[in-house]
Each structure stands twice: as structure tokens, then as C-alpha cells.
Amino acid sequence: MDGVQKRLVIILLMAALIVAGSIYHYWQKTTVTETVASGPVVTAQSRTDEIVIYVSGAVNKPGVFKMPAGGRVLDAVNYAGGLAAGADSTRVNLAQPLKDGMHVHVPVVVLAAGPGGSNSAGGAGKVNVNTASANELDKLPGIGPALAQRIIDYRQSIGGFKDLEEVKKVPGIGEAKFNQIKDKISL
């Protein structure tokens, strides 16, 4: 081999080493990236030890609270400083389990008016959807015992109805059924 051929072989070997090194380097980066990406990903949503609850109404310190998971409505009320004067704890299921993002509303006691005034149901003959029993709700047109219980379950899950239109969110009550009962119900 003469000098030119030796140089050509050396240049080709060096080029092959550079290409091989580049491939090896690229392969190492890809392997590391894949390993990191396939590992467990921990996000704020995957945490199950804390929930966030909004407490409003007749409590001493209403607001949004981070609480340990597995608590009850009573725990949320205590986080909010306890029941305020005039709170109607009979209209809140204090034993209900809490869910992340839940709104707990503690209503105020509504006093019945004296003779000649309107009653606490919001008008003569009207059924208060926030305080009515299943039997009272069952007497409404188109509402049977099962639907009456769904109204009560939904009412407890949201902490009471704030607006009559919310009744339409109860499974089984559409626009037509709501129109049948809207003049017979109150808050």
C-alpha cells in the first residue's frame, strides 16, 4: 500500500468510528428518555390522602378547606369553625361521607310566621323541597316514592337546593315534570 491508500483507509476508519460513536451516543439518550418516561408518574391528582371541600352557610368560618380523605360532613363543619348561631343542623346530613370538590352548605333556621303570615314552606300549600319528607314529596303530581327519595338524596348531596331550577338536576325530573310541580314547591 502506498501513502495515499494508507491515508484513505485511516480517514475511512476515523469516519466509521465517528458514525459509530454518534449512533451509540444517540441510542444512549433514547434509552434513558424511554426509561424515565415509563416510570411511575406522580401528579397532584393521584394523591388520595387529601380532599378539598367548600363549606358555606351558617358556620363560623366559611371557606375552602384541605382535609384528610375519608372524613364526614361533620368534620368539614368543624374545619369551618363549627356551627354558627342559628344554624339548622337538622337539614344537613352530618354523617354523610365527603367527596373531593364537595360543597357543604349549612342552612339557617327558618322561623314560621305567626297567624296571617306565610308559613315556613314559602307559601300556603307549597312543599319546601329543602325540608320535605319523602311522604310530603310523594304527594306532588308525578312524584312517586322512588323519585321522592331521589330528590332527598340529591338535596343531601348538594347541601340543599339554592334555586328551584336545581330540582331539574335530579335524575328523573325533566322540564315537563318540573313544570307540573314548580307552582307547588318552594325553598
Short mmCIF file of C-alpha atoms in Angstrom, two decimals:
data_model
loop_
_atom_site.label_atom_id
_atom_site.label_comp_id
_atom_site.label_asym_id
_atom_site.label_seq_id
_atom_site.Cartn_x
_atom_site.Cartn_y
_atom_site.Cartn_z
CA MET A 1 0.00 0.00 0.00
CA ASP A 2 1.29 3.35 -0.83
CA GLY A 3 0.90 6.50 1.28
CA VAL A 4 -2.31 7.73 -0.37
CA GLN A 5 -4.10 4.43 0.19
CA LYS A 6 -2.99 4.34 3.84
CA ARG A 7 -4.38 7.84 4.38
CA LEU A 8 -7.65 6.90 2.71
CA VAL A 9 -8.02 3.80 4.93
CA ILE A 10 -7.24 5.87 8.05
CA ILE A 11 -9.79 8.54 7.06
CA LEU A 12 -12.45 5.88 6.39
CA LEU A 13 -11.74 4.19 9.74
CA MET A 14 -11.98 7.54 11.55
CA ALA A 15 -15.26 8.36 9.77
CA ALA A 16 -16.64 4.92 10.70
CA LEU A 17 -15.63 5.48 14.34
CA ILE A 18 -17.32 8.90 14.38
CA VAL A 19 -20.52 7.47 12.87
CA ALA A 20 -20.48 4.53 15.30
CA GLY A 21 -19.87 6.88 18.25
CA SER A 22 -22.71 9.16 17.16
CA ILE A 23 -25.10 6.22 16.84
CA TYR A 24 -24.07 4.88 20.25
CA HIS A 25 -24.48 8.34 21.84
CA TYR A 26 -27.94 8.83 20.26
CA TRP A 27 -29.01 5.32 21.34
CA GLN A 28 -27.95 6.03 24.96
CA LYS A 29 -30.07 9.24 25.06
CA THR A 30 -33.12 7.43 23.68
CA THR A 31 -32.79 4.59 26.19
CA VAL A 32 -32.54 6.97 29.14
CA THR A 33 -35.52 9.01 27.92
CA GLU A 34 -37.65 5.91 27.48
CA THR A 35 -36.73 4.62 30.93
CA VAL A 36 -37.67 7.91 32.58
CA ALA A 37 -40.91 8.19 30.64
CA SER A 38 -42.02 4.68 31.54
CA GLY A 39 -41.53 5.17 35.30
CA PRO A 40 -44.43 5.98 37.63
CA VAL A 41 -45.76 9.49 37.24
CA VAL A 42 -46.97 11.17 40.43
CA THR A 43 -49.29 14.14 39.96
CA ALA A 44 -51.38 16.23 42.31
CA GLN A 45 -54.48 14.37 41.13
CA SER A 46 -53.06 10.98 42.04
CA ARG A 47 -52.88 11.98 45.71
CA THR A 48 -55.68 10.31 47.60
CA ASP A 49 -54.77 11.36 51.12
CA GLU A 50 -56.30 14.88 50.85
CA ILE A 51 -59.55 16.31 49.52
CA VAL A 52 -60.74 19.89 49.05
CA ILE A 53 -64.15 20.89 50.44
CA TYR A 54 -66.12 24.16 50.24
CA VAL A 55 -68.15 24.92 53.39
CA SER A 56 -70.69 27.76 53.37
CA GLY A 57 -73.77 28.97 55.19
CA ALA A 58 -74.27 29.05 58.95
CA VAL A 59 -70.72 28.17 60.02
CA ASN A 60 -68.23 30.35 61.92
CA LYS A 61 -65.51 30.43 59.22
CA PRO A 62 -66.90 29.54 55.77
CA GLY A 63 -64.36 28.80 53.07
CA VAL A 64 -62.40 26.19 51.12
CA PHE A 65 -60.50 23.63 53.18
CA LYS A 66 -57.98 20.84 52.51
CA MET A 67 -58.90 17.87 54.66
CA PRO A 68 -57.84 14.26 55.08
CA ALA A 69 -59.74 11.88 52.80
CA GLY A 70 -62.38 9.70 54.44
CA GLY A 71 -63.99 12.45 56.51
CA ARG A 72 -67.64 13.25 57.12
CA VAL A 73 -69.70 16.42 56.72
CA LEU A 74 -69.37 16.93 60.50
CA ASP A 75 -65.56 17.08 60.07
CA ALA A 76 -65.93 19.72 57.34
CA VAL A 77 -68.23 21.80 59.58
CA ASN A 78 -65.65 21.57 62.38
CA TYR A 79 -62.88 22.69 59.98
CA ALA A 80 -65.09 25.72 59.28
CA GLY A 81 -65.16 26.65 62.96
CA GLY A 82 -68.32 24.75 63.89
CA LEU A 83 -71.97 25.64 63.56
CA ALA A 84 -72.83 29.33 63.85
CA ALA A 85 -75.74 30.65 65.90
CA GLY A 86 -78.97 29.97 64.05
CA ALA A 87 -77.62 27.00 62.07
CA ASP A 88 -80.18 24.35 61.17
CA SER A 89 -78.17 21.15 61.55
CA THR A 90 -81.31 19.05 61.07
CA ARG A 91 -81.27 19.93 57.36
CA VAL A 92 -77.69 18.69 56.85
CA ASN A 93 -76.63 15.05 56.93
CA LEU A 94 -73.63 15.42 59.25
CA ALA A 95 -72.75 11.73 58.85
CA GLN A 96 -72.50 11.88 55.04
CA PRO A 97 -69.05 10.88 53.68
CA LEU A 98 -67.14 13.69 51.99
CA LYS A 99 -66.02 13.65 48.36
CA ASP A 100 -63.30 15.77 46.77
CA GLY A 101 -64.73 19.04 45.45
CA MET A 102 -67.92 18.76 47.51
CA HIS A 103 -69.90 21.82 48.63
CA VAL A 104 -71.33 21.59 52.16
CA HIS A 105 -73.98 24.23 52.87
CA VAL A 106 -75.39 24.64 56.38
CA PRO A 107 -78.73 26.47 56.19
CA VAL A 108 -80.11 28.90 58.75
CA VAL A 109 -83.18 28.01 60.83
CA VAL A 110 -86.30 29.39 59.13
CA LEU A 111 -88.89 30.52 61.66
CA ALA A 112 -92.56 30.09 60.83
CA ALA A 113 -94.57 33.29 60.63
CA GLY A 114 -97.42 33.90 63.05
CA PRO A 115 -101.13 33.84 62.11
CA GLY A 116 -101.86 35.75 58.93
CA GLY A 117 -98.29 35.46 57.66
CA SER A 118 -96.81 32.98 55.24
CA ASN A 119 -95.61 29.65 56.55
CA SER A 120 -92.05 28.37 56.54
CA ALA A 121 -92.73 26.36 53.40
CA GLY A 122 -92.67 29.59 51.41
CA GLY A 123 -96.44 29.84 50.79
CA ALA A 124 -99.70 28.19 51.73
CA GLY A 125 -99.93 24.66 50.38
CA LYS A 126 -96.42 24.61 48.93
CA VAL A 127 -93.92 21.86 49.72
CA ASN A 128 -90.46 23.05 50.77
CA VAL A 129 -88.05 20.87 48.74
CA ASN A 130 -85.27 21.56 51.25
CA THR A 131 -87.15 20.23 54.29
CA ALA A 132 -89.90 17.95 52.95
CA SER A 133 -90.02 14.27 53.85
CA ALA A 134 -90.40 11.55 51.24
CA ASN A 135 -94.13 11.31 52.10
CA GLU A 136 -94.64 15.04 51.51
CA LEU A 137 -92.76 14.95 48.20
CA ASP A 138 -94.70 11.85 47.14
CA LYS A 139 -97.94 13.89 47.26
CA LEU A 140 -96.72 16.17 44.45
CA PRO A 141 -98.15 15.36 40.99
CA GLY A 142 -95.96 12.91 39.07
CA ILE A 143 -93.65 12.24 42.03
CA GLY A 144 -93.73 8.70 43.37
CA PRO A 145 -91.86 7.21 46.34
CA ALA A 146 -88.72 6.40 44.31
CA LEU A 147 -88.47 9.89 42.81
CA ALA A 148 -89.19 11.46 46.21
CA GLN A 149 -86.22 9.54 47.63
CA ARG A 150 -84.00 10.67 44.71
CA ILE A 151 -84.94 14.29 45.46
CA ILE A 152 -83.92 13.81 49.10
CA ASP A 153 -80.67 12.05 48.15
CA TYR A 154 -79.77 14.79 45.67
CA ARG A 155 -80.71 17.51 48.19
CA GLN A 156 -78.37 15.96 50.78
CA SER A 157 -75.52 15.55 48.28
CA ILE A 158 -75.54 19.27 47.40
CA GLY A 159 -76.34 20.58 50.87
CA GLY A 160 -79.80 21.81 49.92
CA PHE A 161 -81.35 23.49 46.89
CA LYS A 162 -80.39 27.15 46.41
CA ASP A 163 -82.75 27.70 43.47
CA LEU A 164 -85.94 25.90 42.40
CA GLU A 165 -84.42 25.29 38.94
CA GLU A 166 -81.88 22.97 40.62
CA VAL A 167 -84.69 20.44 41.11
CA LYS A 168 -84.41 19.69 37.36
CA LYS A 169 -80.95 18.21 38.00
CA VAL A 170 -82.49 15.34 39.98
CA PRO A 171 -82.42 12.20 37.80
CA GLY A 172 -85.98 11.59 36.57
CA ILE A 173 -87.14 15.22 36.70
CA GLY A 174 -87.13 16.84 33.31
CA GLU A 175 -88.64 20.08 32.07
CA ALA A 176 -92.18 18.62 31.80
CA LYS A 177 -92.24 17.12 35.31
CA PHE A 178 -90.70 20.30 36.74
CA ASN A 179 -93.46 22.37 35.09
CA GLN A 180 -96.04 20.10 36.81
CA ILE A 181 -94.64 20.81 40.28
CA LYS A 182 -92.96 24.23 40.11
CA ASP A 183 -96.03 26.10 41.41
CA LYS A 184 -96.41 23.61 44.26
CA ILE A 185 -92.84 23.75 45.63
CA SER A 186 -90.74 26.34 47.43
CA LEU A 187 -87.34 26.74 49.08
#
